[in-house]
Short mmCIF file of C-alpha atoms in Angstrom, two decimals:
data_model
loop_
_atom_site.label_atom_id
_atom_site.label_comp_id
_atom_site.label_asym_id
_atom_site.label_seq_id
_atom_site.Cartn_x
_atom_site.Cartn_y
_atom_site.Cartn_z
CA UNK A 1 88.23 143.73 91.39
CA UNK A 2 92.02 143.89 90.48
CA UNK A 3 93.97 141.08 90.07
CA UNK A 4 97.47 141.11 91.63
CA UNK A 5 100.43 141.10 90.07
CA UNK A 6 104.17 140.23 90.38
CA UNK A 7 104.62 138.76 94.26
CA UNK A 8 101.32 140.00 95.10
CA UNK A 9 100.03 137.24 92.38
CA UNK A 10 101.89 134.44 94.02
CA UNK A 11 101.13 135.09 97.08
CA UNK A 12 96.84 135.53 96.45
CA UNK A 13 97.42 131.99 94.63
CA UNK A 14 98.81 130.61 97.31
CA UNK A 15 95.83 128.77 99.48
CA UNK A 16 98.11 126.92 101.67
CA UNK A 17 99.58 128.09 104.80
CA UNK A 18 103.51 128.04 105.34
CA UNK A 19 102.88 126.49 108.33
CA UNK A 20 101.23 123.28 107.12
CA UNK A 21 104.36 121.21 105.33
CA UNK A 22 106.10 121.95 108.46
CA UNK A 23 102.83 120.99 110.78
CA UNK A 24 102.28 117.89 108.24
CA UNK A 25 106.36 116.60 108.54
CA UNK A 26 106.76 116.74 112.09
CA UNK A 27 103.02 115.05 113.17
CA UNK A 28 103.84 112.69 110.79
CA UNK A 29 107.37 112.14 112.76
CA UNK A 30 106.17 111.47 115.54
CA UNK A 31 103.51 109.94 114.71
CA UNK A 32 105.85 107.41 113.07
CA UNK A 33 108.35 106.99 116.35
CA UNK A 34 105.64 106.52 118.28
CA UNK A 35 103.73 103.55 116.83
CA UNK A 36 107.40 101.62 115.88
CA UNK A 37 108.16 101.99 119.97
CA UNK A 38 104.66 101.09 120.72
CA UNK A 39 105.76 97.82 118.23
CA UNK A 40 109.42 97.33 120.46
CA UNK A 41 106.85 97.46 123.85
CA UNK A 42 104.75 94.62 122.16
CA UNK A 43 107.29 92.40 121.13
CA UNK A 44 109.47 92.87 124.64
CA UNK A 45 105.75 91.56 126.22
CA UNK A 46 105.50 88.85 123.66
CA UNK A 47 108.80 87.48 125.37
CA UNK A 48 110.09 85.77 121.77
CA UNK A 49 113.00 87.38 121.23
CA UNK A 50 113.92 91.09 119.99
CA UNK A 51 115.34 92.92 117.29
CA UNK A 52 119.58 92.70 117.08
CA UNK A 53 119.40 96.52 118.77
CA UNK A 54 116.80 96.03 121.21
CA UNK A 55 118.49 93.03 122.34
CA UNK A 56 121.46 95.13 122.99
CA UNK A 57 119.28 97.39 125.05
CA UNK A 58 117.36 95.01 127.00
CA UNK A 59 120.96 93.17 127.89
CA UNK A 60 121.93 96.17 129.42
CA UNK A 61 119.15 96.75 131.04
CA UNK A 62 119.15 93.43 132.67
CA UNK A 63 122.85 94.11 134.06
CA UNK A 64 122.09 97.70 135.05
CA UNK A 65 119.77 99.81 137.21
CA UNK A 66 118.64 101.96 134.43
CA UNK A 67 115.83 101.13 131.80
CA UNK A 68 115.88 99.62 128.55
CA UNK A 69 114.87 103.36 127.17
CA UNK A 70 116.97 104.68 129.04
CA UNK A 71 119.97 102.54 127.14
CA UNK A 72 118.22 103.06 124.23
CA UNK A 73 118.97 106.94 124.47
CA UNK A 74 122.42 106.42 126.01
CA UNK A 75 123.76 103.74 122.56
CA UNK A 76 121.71 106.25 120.11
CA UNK A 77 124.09 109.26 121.57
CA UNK A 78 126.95 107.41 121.07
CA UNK A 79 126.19 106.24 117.80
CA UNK A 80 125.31 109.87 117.03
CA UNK A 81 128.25 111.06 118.20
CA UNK A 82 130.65 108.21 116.53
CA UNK A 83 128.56 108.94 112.71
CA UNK A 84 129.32 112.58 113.60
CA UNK A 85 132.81 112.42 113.92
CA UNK A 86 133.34 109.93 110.69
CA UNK A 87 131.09 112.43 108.92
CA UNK A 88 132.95 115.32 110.24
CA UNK A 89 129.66 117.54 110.43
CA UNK A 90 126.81 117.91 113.09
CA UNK A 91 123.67 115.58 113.00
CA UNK A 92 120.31 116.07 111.72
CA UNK A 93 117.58 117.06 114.07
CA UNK A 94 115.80 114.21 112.34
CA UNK A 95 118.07 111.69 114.51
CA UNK A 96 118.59 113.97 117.87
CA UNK A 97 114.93 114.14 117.95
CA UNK A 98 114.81 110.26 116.92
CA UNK A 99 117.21 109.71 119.58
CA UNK A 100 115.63 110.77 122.36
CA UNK A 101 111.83 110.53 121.67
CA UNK A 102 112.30 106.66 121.30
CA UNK A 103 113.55 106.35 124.63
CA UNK A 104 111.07 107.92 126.34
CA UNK A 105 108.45 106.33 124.15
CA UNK A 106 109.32 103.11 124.97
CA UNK A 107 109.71 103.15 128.69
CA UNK A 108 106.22 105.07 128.25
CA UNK A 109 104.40 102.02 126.43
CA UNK A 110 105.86 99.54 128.75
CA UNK A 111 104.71 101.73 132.08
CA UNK A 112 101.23 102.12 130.32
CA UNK A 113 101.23 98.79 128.98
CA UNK A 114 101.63 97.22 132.29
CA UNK A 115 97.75 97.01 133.14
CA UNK A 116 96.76 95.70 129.27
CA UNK A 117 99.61 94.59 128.01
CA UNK A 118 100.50 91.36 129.41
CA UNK A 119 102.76 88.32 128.18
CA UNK A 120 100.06 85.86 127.27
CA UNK A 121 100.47 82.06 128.59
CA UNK A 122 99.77 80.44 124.98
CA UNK A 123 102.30 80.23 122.88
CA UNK A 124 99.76 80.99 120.29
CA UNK A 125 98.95 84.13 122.20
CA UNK A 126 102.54 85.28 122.38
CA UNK A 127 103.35 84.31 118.78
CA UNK A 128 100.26 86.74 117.77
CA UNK A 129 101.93 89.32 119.92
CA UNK A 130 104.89 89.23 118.31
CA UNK A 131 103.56 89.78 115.03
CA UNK A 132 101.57 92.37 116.31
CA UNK A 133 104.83 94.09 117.52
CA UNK A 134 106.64 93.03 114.22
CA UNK A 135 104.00 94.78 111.99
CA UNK A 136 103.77 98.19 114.04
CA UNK A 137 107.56 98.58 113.69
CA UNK A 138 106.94 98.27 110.23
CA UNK A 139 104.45 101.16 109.72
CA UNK A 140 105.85 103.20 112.26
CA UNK A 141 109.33 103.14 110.79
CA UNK A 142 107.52 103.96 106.97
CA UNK A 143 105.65 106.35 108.73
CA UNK A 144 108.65 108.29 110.20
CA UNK A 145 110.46 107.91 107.11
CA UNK A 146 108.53 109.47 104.97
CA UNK A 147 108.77 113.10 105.98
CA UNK A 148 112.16 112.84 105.05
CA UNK A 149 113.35 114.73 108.16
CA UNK A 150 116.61 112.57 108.88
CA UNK A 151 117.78 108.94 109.24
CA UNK A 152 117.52 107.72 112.76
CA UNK A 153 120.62 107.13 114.44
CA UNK A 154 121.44 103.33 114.06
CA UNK A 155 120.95 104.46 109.89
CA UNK A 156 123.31 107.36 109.78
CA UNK A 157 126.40 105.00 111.50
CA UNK A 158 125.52 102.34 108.66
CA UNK A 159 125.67 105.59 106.07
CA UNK A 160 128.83 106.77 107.46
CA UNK A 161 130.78 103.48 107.71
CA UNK A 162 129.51 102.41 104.46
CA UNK A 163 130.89 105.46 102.51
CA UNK A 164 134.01 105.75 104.63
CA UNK A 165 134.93 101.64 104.09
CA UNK A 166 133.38 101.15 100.91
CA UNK A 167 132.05 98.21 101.86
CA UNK A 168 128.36 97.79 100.54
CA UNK A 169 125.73 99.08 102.49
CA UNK A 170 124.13 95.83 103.03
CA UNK A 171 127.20 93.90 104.50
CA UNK A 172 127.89 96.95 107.12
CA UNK A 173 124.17 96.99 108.38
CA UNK A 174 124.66 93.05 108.56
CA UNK A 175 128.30 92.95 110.50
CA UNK A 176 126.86 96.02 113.21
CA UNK A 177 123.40 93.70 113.95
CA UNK A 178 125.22 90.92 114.47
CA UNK A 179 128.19 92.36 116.19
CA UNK A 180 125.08 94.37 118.85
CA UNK A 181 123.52 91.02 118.73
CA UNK A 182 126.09 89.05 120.08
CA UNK A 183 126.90 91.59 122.64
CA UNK A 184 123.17 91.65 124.04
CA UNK A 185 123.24 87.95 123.62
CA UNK A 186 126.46 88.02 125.89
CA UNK A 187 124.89 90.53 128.48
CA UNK A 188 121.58 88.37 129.02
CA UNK A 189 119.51 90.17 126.38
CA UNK A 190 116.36 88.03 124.76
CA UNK A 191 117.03 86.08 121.44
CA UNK A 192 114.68 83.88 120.47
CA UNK A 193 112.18 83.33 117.09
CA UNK A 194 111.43 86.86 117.33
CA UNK A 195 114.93 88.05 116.20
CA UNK A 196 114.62 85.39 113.26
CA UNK A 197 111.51 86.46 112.18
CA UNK A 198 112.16 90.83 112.82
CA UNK A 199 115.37 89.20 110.56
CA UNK A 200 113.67 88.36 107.66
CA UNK A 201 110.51 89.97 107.31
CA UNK A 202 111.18 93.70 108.48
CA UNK A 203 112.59 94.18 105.02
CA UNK A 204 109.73 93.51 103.12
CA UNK A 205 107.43 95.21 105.96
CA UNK A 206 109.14 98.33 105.93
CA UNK A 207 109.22 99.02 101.97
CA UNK A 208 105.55 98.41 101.54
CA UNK A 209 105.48 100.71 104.35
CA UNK A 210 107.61 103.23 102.74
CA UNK A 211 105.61 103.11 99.51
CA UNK A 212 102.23 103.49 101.38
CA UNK A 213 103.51 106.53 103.62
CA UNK A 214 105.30 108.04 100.73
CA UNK A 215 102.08 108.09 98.61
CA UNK A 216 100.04 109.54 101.70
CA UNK A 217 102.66 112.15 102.26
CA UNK A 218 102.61 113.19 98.77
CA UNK A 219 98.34 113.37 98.95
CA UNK A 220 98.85 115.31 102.53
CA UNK A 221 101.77 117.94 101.34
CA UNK A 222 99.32 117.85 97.89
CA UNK A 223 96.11 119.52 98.95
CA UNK A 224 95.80 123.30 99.35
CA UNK A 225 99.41 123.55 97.22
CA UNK A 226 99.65 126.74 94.99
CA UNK A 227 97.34 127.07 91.72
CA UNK A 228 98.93 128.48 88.72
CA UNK A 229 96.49 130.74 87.40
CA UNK A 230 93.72 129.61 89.57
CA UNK A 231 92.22 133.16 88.02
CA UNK A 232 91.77 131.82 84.44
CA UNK A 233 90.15 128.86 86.00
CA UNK A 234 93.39 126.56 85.52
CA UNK A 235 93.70 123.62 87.95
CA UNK A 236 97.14 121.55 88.71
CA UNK A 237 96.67 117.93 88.25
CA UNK A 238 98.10 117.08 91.35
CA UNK A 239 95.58 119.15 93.37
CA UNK A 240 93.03 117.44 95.43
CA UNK A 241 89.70 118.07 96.58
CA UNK A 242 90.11 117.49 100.67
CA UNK A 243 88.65 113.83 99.56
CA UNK A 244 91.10 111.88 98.23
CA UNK A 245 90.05 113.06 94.78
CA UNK A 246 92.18 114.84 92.19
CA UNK A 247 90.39 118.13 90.85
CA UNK A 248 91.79 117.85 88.05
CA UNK A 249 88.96 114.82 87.06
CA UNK A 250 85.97 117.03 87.80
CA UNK A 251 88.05 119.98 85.37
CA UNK A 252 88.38 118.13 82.70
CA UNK A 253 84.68 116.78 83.11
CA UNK A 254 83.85 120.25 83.06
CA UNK A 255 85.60 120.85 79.98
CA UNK A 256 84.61 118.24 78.46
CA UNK A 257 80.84 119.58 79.29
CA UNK A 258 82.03 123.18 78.19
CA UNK A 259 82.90 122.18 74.89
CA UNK A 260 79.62 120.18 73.99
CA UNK A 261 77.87 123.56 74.05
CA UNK A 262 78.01 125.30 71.07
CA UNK A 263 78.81 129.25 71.67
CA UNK A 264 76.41 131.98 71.09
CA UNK A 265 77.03 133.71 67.57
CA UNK A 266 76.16 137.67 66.91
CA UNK A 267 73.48 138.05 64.82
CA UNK A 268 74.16 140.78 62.12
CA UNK A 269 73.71 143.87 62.82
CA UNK A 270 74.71 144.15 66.34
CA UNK A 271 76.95 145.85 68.52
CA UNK A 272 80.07 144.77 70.00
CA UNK A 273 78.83 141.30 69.44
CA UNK A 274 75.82 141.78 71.52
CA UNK A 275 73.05 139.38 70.71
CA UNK A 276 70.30 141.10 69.15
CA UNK A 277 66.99 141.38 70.41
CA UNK A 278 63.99 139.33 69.27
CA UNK A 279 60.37 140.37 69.17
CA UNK A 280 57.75 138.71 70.27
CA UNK A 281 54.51 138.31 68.58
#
């Protein structure tokens, strides 16, 4: 059997469909926007106070026939469309997508939600809610992060102003929340512990978030990649075994093995190296 050369080689090395980064990015996405609304739904139940934004959203709301998703989608088009301008260029899918998926999401929890998820009558009961909530935002934003398909809409403003006022990233993000927080505050919107706590801990939640999703993207995007000269029986050391494994372990193992055997010498005599033949008896 030939081997193929040139493209050919490349492409016969190739055990990975094109397909599957794409398939990978985008489930992950989704995946990601999902369980953070899922985390807004919980905490809006847990009735302890919201994040800066989603008090913003839920002020509105509470003035206006529409839904707090509904606002949600409305203030992340706007926001789009101010970053755009200041950027002078179009937006990513990433936050269009981003935009209105967490909308929809949201209002979709909280109709689902309405036969399981409850406000509990303990305080205990709501303060565990609220955790809950706080700690799927957390993995759901590292989650949706991680594919690397766009900052979400709130993000890109922060970008935008921050580059164009040269005012450090951290103070911009701070003067927006509190400038939307004050405004839901104004319009009836939910403050309470809740926005304290999604204040100080959803730092530190979503980095070891981003480090876990970043290291299961890299695993997920890993398997099946292309292996140089998978012909001469050469492994990558970032391939893995479908397991969780690298392959590159059980090669070098095998090595290892291959090398404690001692190879078969010609005996004199013989042709083209050919072992020669013994007699028996």
């Amino acid at each position: 059997m030939k081997l193929a050369t040139g493209e050919g080689k490349q492409e016969a090395q190739s055990i990975r469909p094109k397909w599957r980064p794409f398939l990978i990015r985008w489930s992950a996405f989704m995946a990601g926007l999902s369980v953070m609304s899922l985390g807004i739904a919980v905490m809006i139940r847990a009735e302890m106070g919201l994040a800066p934004w989603d008090v913003f959203h839920m002020g509105l709301a509470s003035v206006t026939p529409l839904t707090v998703g509904m606002w949600l989608q409305l203030a992340g088009a706007a926001v789009v469309t101010l970053a755009a301008v200041l950027a002078r260029k179009w937006p990513g899918w990433g936050a269009i997508i981003n935009m209105m998926l967490m909308g929809w999401f949201v209002d979709g929890w909280l109709w689902v939600g309405w036969l399981w998820l409850e406000t509990p009558s303990s305080t205990w009961g709501q303060s565990l809610m609220l955790m809950t909530g706080l700690v799927l935002i957390g993995l759901g934003n590292g989650l949706y992060i991680a594919p690397r398909l766009g900052a979400g809409p709130r993000d890109a403003l922060v970008l935008v102003l921050a580059e164009k006022t040269s005012i450090p990233l951290s103070r911009v993000r701070l003067l927006l929340e509190v400038g939307v927080l004050v405004a839901g505050w104004l319009l009836g919107g939910p403050v309470g512990a809740g926005t304290l706590l999604f204040s100080v801990l959803i730092g530190p939640m979503m980095q070891l978030s981003m480090q876990f999703w970043d290291k299961m993207m890299k695993q997920w995007l890993g398997r099946g990649d292309v292996i140089e000269g998978i012909h001469q029986r050469k492994v990558r050391t970032d391939d893995h075994d479908g397991f969780g494994g690298p392959v590159r372990r059980k090669a070098d193992f095998a090595e290892k093995r291959g090398r404690a055997a001692q190879p078969v010498r010609a005996l004199p005599g013989t042709a083209g190296g050919a072992p020669a033949k013994r007699r028996i008896g």
